[in-house]
Amino acid sequence: MQRGALLDAARSLLSEGGTEALTFPALAERTGLARSSVYEYFRSRAAVVEELCAVDFPVWAAEIEAAMEQADAPEAKVEAYVRSQLALVGDRRHRAVVAISAGELDAGAREKIRAAHGGLIAMIVEALAALGQEQPRLAAMLLQGVVDAAVRRIELGAAEDPEVITETALAIALRGVRG
């Protein structure tokens, strides 16, 4: 229970103040534990980050995959892939992942994030192949780049409404830049 409370506090700290806010004194204060007790659960900030990735990325990926499974046609799967990722931007887990990704992490934590993103890309390859993409893995990586750019735009609090950003990213994903 304490470990879960620490992870929940870490999510809150990351989503509120970015990686700088994730400190052991702040975790201790949020959970009511002694600072030394935090070290009993995690040896470093990087260990907290690695566990957040291990816990949150699979849940996030499962939500995206479930949305894609409800779609029948390959184009509908692409739409579900884009929409479900952009819908998660307001989720605290997602804000924490974005904050984690923006921070300076050790090689182990970075590798876990890369592997998780690789899993997202793998989800869409088959649909892109069914749409006639000759290099579906490359197309999947580029599609994820569009999604990532839209995520950053929404996270920045851009002038455009998040729904406009979502619809524009989806239009680019489905129809290219012709408009």
PDB file of C-alpha atoms in Angstrom:
ATOM      1  CA  MET A   1       0.000   0.000   0.000  1.00  0.00           C
ATOM      2  CA  GLN A   2       2.838   2.380   0.846  1.00  0.00           C
ATOM      3  CA  ARG A   3       4.531   1.730  -2.493  1.00  0.00           C
ATOM      4  CA  GLY A   4       1.252   2.510  -4.299  1.00  0.00           C
ATOM      5  CA  ALA A   5       0.820   5.680  -2.260  1.00  0.00           C
ATOM      6  CA  LEU A   6       4.357   6.742  -3.162  1.00  0.00           C
ATOM      7  CA  LEU A   7       3.701   6.108  -6.859  1.00  0.00           C
ATOM      8  CA  ASP A   8       0.446   8.048  -6.682  1.00  0.00           C
ATOM      9  CA  ALA A   9       2.257  10.933  -4.995  1.00  0.00           C
ATOM     10  CA  ALA A  10       4.972  10.771  -7.656  1.00  0.00           C
ATOM     11  CA  ARG A  11       2.322  11.002 -10.419  1.00  0.00           C
ATOM     12  CA  SER A  12       0.826  14.064  -8.759  1.00  0.00           C
ATOM     13  CA  LEU A  13       4.181  15.741  -8.268  1.00  0.00           C
ATOM     14  CA  LEU A  14       5.241  15.071 -11.857  1.00  0.00           C
ATOM     15  CA  SER A  15       1.979  16.266 -13.346  1.00  0.00           C
ATOM     16  CA  GLU A  16       1.932  19.408 -11.197  1.00  0.00           C
ATOM     17  CA  GLY A  17       5.569  20.457 -11.327  1.00  0.00           C
ATOM     18  CA  GLY A  18       7.553  18.284 -13.716  1.00  0.00           C
ATOM     19  CA  THR A  19      10.639  16.291 -12.857  1.00  0.00           C
ATOM     20  CA  GLU A  20      12.034  18.996 -10.579  1.00  0.00           C
ATOM     21  CA  ALA A  21       9.074  18.487  -8.253  1.00  0.00           C
ATOM     22  CA  LEU A  22       9.811  14.774  -7.839  1.00  0.00           C
ATOM     23  CA  THR A  23      12.011  14.745  -4.756  1.00  0.00           C
ATOM     24  CA  PHE A  24      12.155  12.355  -1.848  1.00  0.00           C
ATOM     25  CA  PRO A  25      11.264  15.091   0.672  1.00  0.00           C
ATOM     26  CA  ALA A  26       8.202  15.960  -1.437  1.00  0.00           C
ATOM     27  CA  LEU A  27       7.233  12.275  -1.678  1.00  0.00           C
ATOM     28  CA  ALA A  28       7.596  11.928   2.072  1.00  0.00           C
ATOM     29  CA  GLU A  29       5.477  15.020   2.705  1.00  0.00           C
ATOM     30  CA  ARG A  30       2.722  13.879   0.307  1.00  0.00           C
ATOM     31  CA  THR A  31       2.497  10.421   1.809  1.00  0.00           C
ATOM     32  CA  GLY A  32       3.110  11.279   5.458  1.00  0.00           C
ATOM     33  CA  LEU A  33       6.140   8.987   5.550  1.00  0.00           C
ATOM     34  CA  ALA A  34       9.514   9.840   6.965  1.00  0.00           C
ATOM     35  CA  ARG A  35      12.029  10.737   4.257  1.00  0.00           C
ATOM     36  CA  SER A  36      14.163   7.760   5.250  1.00  0.00           C
ATOM     37  CA  SER A  37      11.136   5.501   4.698  1.00  0.00           C
ATOM     38  CA  VAL A  38      10.911   6.601   1.056  1.00  0.00           C
ATOM     39  CA  TYR A  39      14.430   5.228   0.555  1.00  0.00           C
ATOM     40  CA  GLU A  40      13.231   1.841   1.811  1.00  0.00           C
ATOM     41  CA  TYR A  41      10.950   1.616  -1.236  1.00  0.00           C
ATOM     42  CA  PHE A  42      13.051   3.369  -3.884  1.00  0.00           C
ATOM     43  CA  ARG A  43      16.811   3.811  -4.045  1.00  0.00           C
ATOM     44  CA  SER A  44      16.624   6.867  -6.341  1.00  0.00           C
ATOM     45  CA  ARG A  45      14.348   9.137  -8.355  1.00  0.00           C
ATOM     46  CA  ALA A  46      15.239   7.017 -11.378  1.00  0.00           C
ATOM     47  CA  ALA A  47      13.873   3.949  -9.564  1.00  0.00           C
ATOM     48  CA  VAL A  48      10.576   5.791  -8.982  1.00  0.00           C
ATOM     49  CA  VAL A  49      10.469   6.727 -12.669  1.00  0.00           C
ATOM     50  CA  GLU A  50      11.228   3.170 -13.783  1.00  0.00           C
ATOM     51  CA  GLU A  51       8.428   1.788 -11.626  1.00  0.00           C
ATOM     52  CA  LEU A  52       5.975   4.406 -12.898  1.00  0.00           C
ATOM     53  CA  CYS A  53       6.838   3.373 -16.440  1.00  0.00           C
ATOM     54  CA  ALA A  54       6.460  -0.294 -15.575  1.00  0.00           C
ATOM     55  CA  VAL A  55       3.042   0.293 -13.973  1.00  0.00           C
ATOM     56  CA  ASP A  56       1.491   3.063 -16.092  1.00  0.00           C
ATOM     57  CA  PHE A  57       2.657   2.409 -19.654  1.00  0.00           C
ATOM     58  CA  PRO A  58       0.999  -1.035 -19.892  1.00  0.00           C
ATOM     59  CA  VAL A  59      -2.315   0.378 -18.643  1.00  0.00           C
ATOM     60  CA  TRP A  60      -2.127   3.253 -21.109  1.00  0.00           C
ATOM     61  CA  ALA A  61      -1.177   0.922 -23.963  1.00  0.00           C
ATOM     62  CA  ALA A  62      -4.042  -1.447 -23.072  1.00  0.00           C
ATOM     63  CA  GLU A  63      -6.512   1.443 -23.311  1.00  0.00           C
ATOM     64  CA  ILE A  64      -5.200   2.349 -26.763  1.00  0.00           C
ATOM     65  CA  GLU A  65      -5.255  -1.274 -27.887  1.00  0.00           C
ATOM     66  CA  ALA A  66      -8.820  -1.740 -26.607  1.00  0.00           C
ATOM     67  CA  ALA A  67      -9.954   1.301 -28.600  1.00  0.00           C
ATOM     68  CA  MET A  68      -8.278  -0.097 -31.705  1.00  0.00           C
ATOM     69  CA  GLU A  69      -9.866  -3.541 -31.230  1.00  0.00           C
ATOM     70  CA  GLN A  70     -13.329  -1.978 -31.323  1.00  0.00           C
ATOM     71  CA  ALA A  71     -12.609  -0.606 -34.803  1.00  0.00           C
ATOM     72  CA  ASP A  72     -13.348  -2.813 -37.803  1.00  0.00           C
ATOM     73  CA  ALA A  73     -11.497  -1.271 -40.753  1.00  0.00           C
ATOM     74  CA  PRO A  74      -7.793  -0.359 -40.864  1.00  0.00           C
ATOM     75  CA  GLU A  75      -8.573   3.347 -41.257  1.00  0.00           C
ATOM     76  CA  ALA A  76     -10.837   3.205 -38.211  1.00  0.00           C
ATOM     77  CA  LYS A  77      -8.002   1.536 -36.274  1.00  0.00           C
ATOM     78  CA  VAL A  78      -5.694   4.439 -37.198  1.00  0.00           C
ATOM     79  CA  GLU A  79      -8.362   6.872 -36.039  1.00  0.00           C
ATOM     80  CA  ALA A  80      -8.756   5.012 -32.737  1.00  0.00           C
ATOM     81  CA  TYR A  81      -4.971   4.946 -32.291  1.00  0.00           C
ATOM     82  CA  VAL A  82      -4.683   8.711 -32.719  1.00  0.00           C
ATOM     83  CA  ARG A  83      -7.839   9.676 -30.811  1.00  0.00           C
ATOM     84  CA  SER A  84      -7.195   7.414 -27.836  1.00  0.00           C
ATOM     85  CA  GLN A  85      -3.657   8.707 -27.343  1.00  0.00           C
ATOM     86  CA  LEU A  86      -4.751  12.334 -27.559  1.00  0.00           C
ATOM     87  CA  ALA A  87      -7.684  11.686 -25.222  1.00  0.00           C
ATOM     88  CA  LEU A  88      -5.206  10.497 -22.601  1.00  0.00           C
ATOM     89  CA  VAL A  89      -3.344  13.832 -22.564  1.00  0.00           C
ATOM     90  CA  GLY A  90      -5.471  15.146 -19.690  1.00  0.00           C
ATOM     91  CA  ASP A  91      -4.983  11.965 -17.676  1.00  0.00           C
ATOM     92  CA  ARG A  92      -2.632  12.342 -14.707  1.00  0.00           C
ATOM     93  CA  ARG A  93      -0.731   9.201 -15.726  1.00  0.00           C
ATOM     94  CA  HIS A  94      -0.042  10.725 -19.110  1.00  0.00           C
ATOM     95  CA  ARG A  95       1.058  14.065 -17.654  1.00  0.00           C
ATOM     96  CA  ALA A  96       3.461  12.181 -15.419  1.00  0.00           C
ATOM     97  CA  VAL A  97       4.870  10.234 -18.390  1.00  0.00           C
ATOM     98  CA  VAL A  98       5.351  13.469 -20.363  1.00  0.00           C
ATOM     99  CA  ALA A  99       7.128  15.038 -17.404  1.00  0.00           C
ATOM    100  CA  ILE A 100       9.277  11.944 -17.036  1.00  0.00           C
ATOM    101  CA  SER A 101      10.155  11.937 -20.724  1.00  0.00           C
ATOM    102  CA  ALA A 102      11.199  15.579 -20.582  1.00  0.00           C
ATOM    103  CA  GLY A 103      13.543  15.046 -17.648  1.00  0.00           C
ATOM    104  CA  GLU A 104      17.054  13.819 -17.353  1.00  0.00           C
ATOM    105  CA  LEU A 105      16.825  10.102 -16.732  1.00  0.00           C
ATOM    106  CA  ASP A 106      19.315   7.314 -16.423  1.00  0.00           C
ATOM    107  CA  ALA A 107      19.805   4.858 -19.267  1.00  0.00           C
ATOM    108  CA  GLY A 108      17.548   2.211 -17.704  1.00  0.00           C
ATOM    109  CA  ALA A 109      14.574   4.547 -17.396  1.00  0.00           C
ATOM    110  CA  ARG A 110      15.082   5.886 -20.937  1.00  0.00           C
ATOM    111  CA  GLU A 111      15.205   2.343 -22.289  1.00  0.00           C
ATOM    112  CA  LYS A 112      11.895   1.488 -20.586  1.00  0.00           C
ATOM    113  CA  ILE A 113      10.268   4.543 -22.164  1.00  0.00           C
ATOM    114  CA  ARG A 114      11.692   3.631 -25.592  1.00  0.00           C
ATOM    115  CA  ALA A 115      10.439   0.066 -25.250  1.00  0.00           C
ATOM    116  CA  ALA A 116       6.971   1.276 -24.282  1.00  0.00           C
ATOM    117  CA  HIS A 117       6.824   3.602 -27.278  1.00  0.00           C
ATOM    118  CA  GLY A 118       7.980   0.712 -29.445  1.00  0.00           C
ATOM    119  CA  GLY A 119       4.979  -1.210 -28.190  1.00  0.00           C
ATOM    120  CA  LEU A 120       2.672   1.613 -29.254  1.00  0.00           C
ATOM    121  CA  ILE A 121       4.209   1.661 -32.710  1.00  0.00           C
ATOM    122  CA  ALA A 122       3.866  -2.121 -33.036  1.00  0.00           C
ATOM    123  CA  MET A 123       0.109  -1.810 -32.396  1.00  0.00           C
ATOM    124  CA  ILE A 124      -0.521   0.159 -35.581  1.00  0.00           C
ATOM    125  CA  VAL A 125       1.839  -1.534 -38.059  1.00  0.00           C
ATOM    126  CA  GLU A 126      -0.700  -4.139 -39.200  1.00  0.00           C
ATOM    127  CA  ALA A 127      -3.399  -1.533 -39.885  1.00  0.00           C
ATOM    128  CA  LEU A 128      -0.943   0.566 -41.908  1.00  0.00           C
ATOM    129  CA  ALA A 129       0.100  -2.480 -43.912  1.00  0.00           C
ATOM    130  CA  ALA A 130      -3.573  -3.200 -44.628  1.00  0.00           C
ATOM    131  CA  LEU A 131      -3.913   0.378 -45.896  1.00  0.00           C
ATOM    132  CA  GLY A 132      -1.184  -0.339 -48.449  1.00  0.00           C
ATOM    133  CA  GLN A 133       1.849   1.198 -46.778  1.00  0.00           C
ATOM    134  CA  GLU A 134       4.933  -0.389 -48.318  1.00  0.00           C
ATOM    135  CA  GLN A 135       6.958   0.326 -45.190  1.00  0.00           C
ATOM    136  CA  PRO A 136       4.375   0.060 -42.421  1.00  0.00           C
ATOM    137  CA  ARG A 137       6.874   0.216 -39.536  1.00  0.00           C
ATOM    138  CA  LEU A 138       8.355   3.454 -40.879  1.00  0.00           C
ATOM    139  CA  ALA A 139       4.829   4.786 -41.465  1.00  0.00           C
ATOM    140  CA  ALA A 140       3.950   3.839 -37.864  1.00  0.00           C
ATOM    141  CA  MET A 141       6.948   5.742 -36.502  1.00  0.00           C
ATOM    142  CA  LEU A 142       6.043   8.811 -38.556  1.00  0.00           C
ATOM    143  CA  LEU A 143       2.402   8.553 -37.488  1.00  0.00           C
ATOM    144  CA  GLN A 144       3.548   8.415 -33.867  1.00  0.00           C
ATOM    145  CA  GLY A 145       5.564  11.568 -34.563  1.00  0.00           C
ATOM    146  CA  VAL A 146       2.346  13.349 -35.572  1.00  0.00           C
ATOM    147  CA  VAL A 147       0.666  12.092 -32.393  1.00  0.00           C
ATOM    148  CA  ASP A 148       3.627  13.159 -30.251  1.00  0.00           C
ATOM    149  CA  ALA A 149       3.599  16.636 -31.815  1.00  0.00           C
ATOM    150  CA  ALA A 150      -0.130  16.957 -31.098  1.00  0.00           C
ATOM    151  CA  VAL A 151       0.434  15.775 -27.512  1.00  0.00           C
ATOM    152  CA  ARG A 152       3.117  18.435 -27.009  1.00  0.00           C
ATOM    153  CA  ARG A 153       0.833  21.108 -28.503  1.00  0.00           C
ATOM    154  CA  ILE A 154      -1.999  20.176 -26.152  1.00  0.00           C
ATOM    155  CA  GLU A 155       0.347  19.913 -23.150  1.00  0.00           C
ATOM    156  CA  LEU A 156       1.729  23.400 -23.861  1.00  0.00           C
ATOM    157  CA  GLY A 157      -1.759  24.827 -23.603  1.00  0.00           C
ATOM    158  CA  ALA A 158      -1.638  26.049 -27.190  1.00  0.00           C
ATOM    159  CA  ALA A 159      -4.065  28.687 -28.428  1.00  0.00           C
ATOM    160  CA  GLU A 160      -6.031  26.046 -30.306  1.00  0.00           C
ATOM    161  CA  ASP A 161      -8.654  24.004 -28.535  1.00  0.00           C
ATOM    162  CA  PRO A 162      -7.450  20.429 -27.837  1.00  0.00           C
ATOM    163  CA  GLU A 163     -10.294  19.098 -30.015  1.00  0.00           C
ATOM    164  CA  VAL A 164      -9.048  21.213 -32.952  1.00  0.00           C
ATOM    165  CA  ILE A 165      -5.544  19.848 -32.415  1.00  0.00           C
ATOM    166  CA  THR A 166      -6.940  16.302 -32.296  1.00  0.00           C
ATOM    167  CA  GLU A 167      -8.995  16.741 -35.462  1.00  0.00           C
ATOM    168  CA  THR A 168      -6.056  18.315 -37.322  1.00  0.00           C
ATOM    169  CA  ALA A 169      -3.679  15.543 -36.257  1.00  0.00           C
ATOM    170  CA  LEU A 170      -6.268  12.975 -37.301  1.00  0.00           C
ATOM    171  CA  ALA A 171      -6.755  14.649 -40.694  1.00  0.00           C
ATOM    172  CA  ILE A 172      -2.992  14.622 -41.279  1.00  0.00           C
ATOM    173  CA  ALA A 173      -2.818  10.969 -40.206  1.00  0.00           C
ATOM    174  CA  LEU A 174      -5.660   9.885 -42.481  1.00  0.00           C
ATOM    175  CA  ARG A 175      -5.391  12.219 -45.453  1.00  0.00           C
ATOM    176  CA  GLY A 176      -1.917  13.724 -45.316  1.00  0.00           C
ATOM    177  CA  VAL A 177      -1.217  17.412 -45.573  1.00  0.00           C
ATOM    178  CA  ARG A 178      -3.476  18.117 -48.578  1.00  0.00           C
ATOM    179  CA  GLY A 179      -6.253  19.345 -46.303  1.00  0.00           C
TER     180      GLY A 179
END
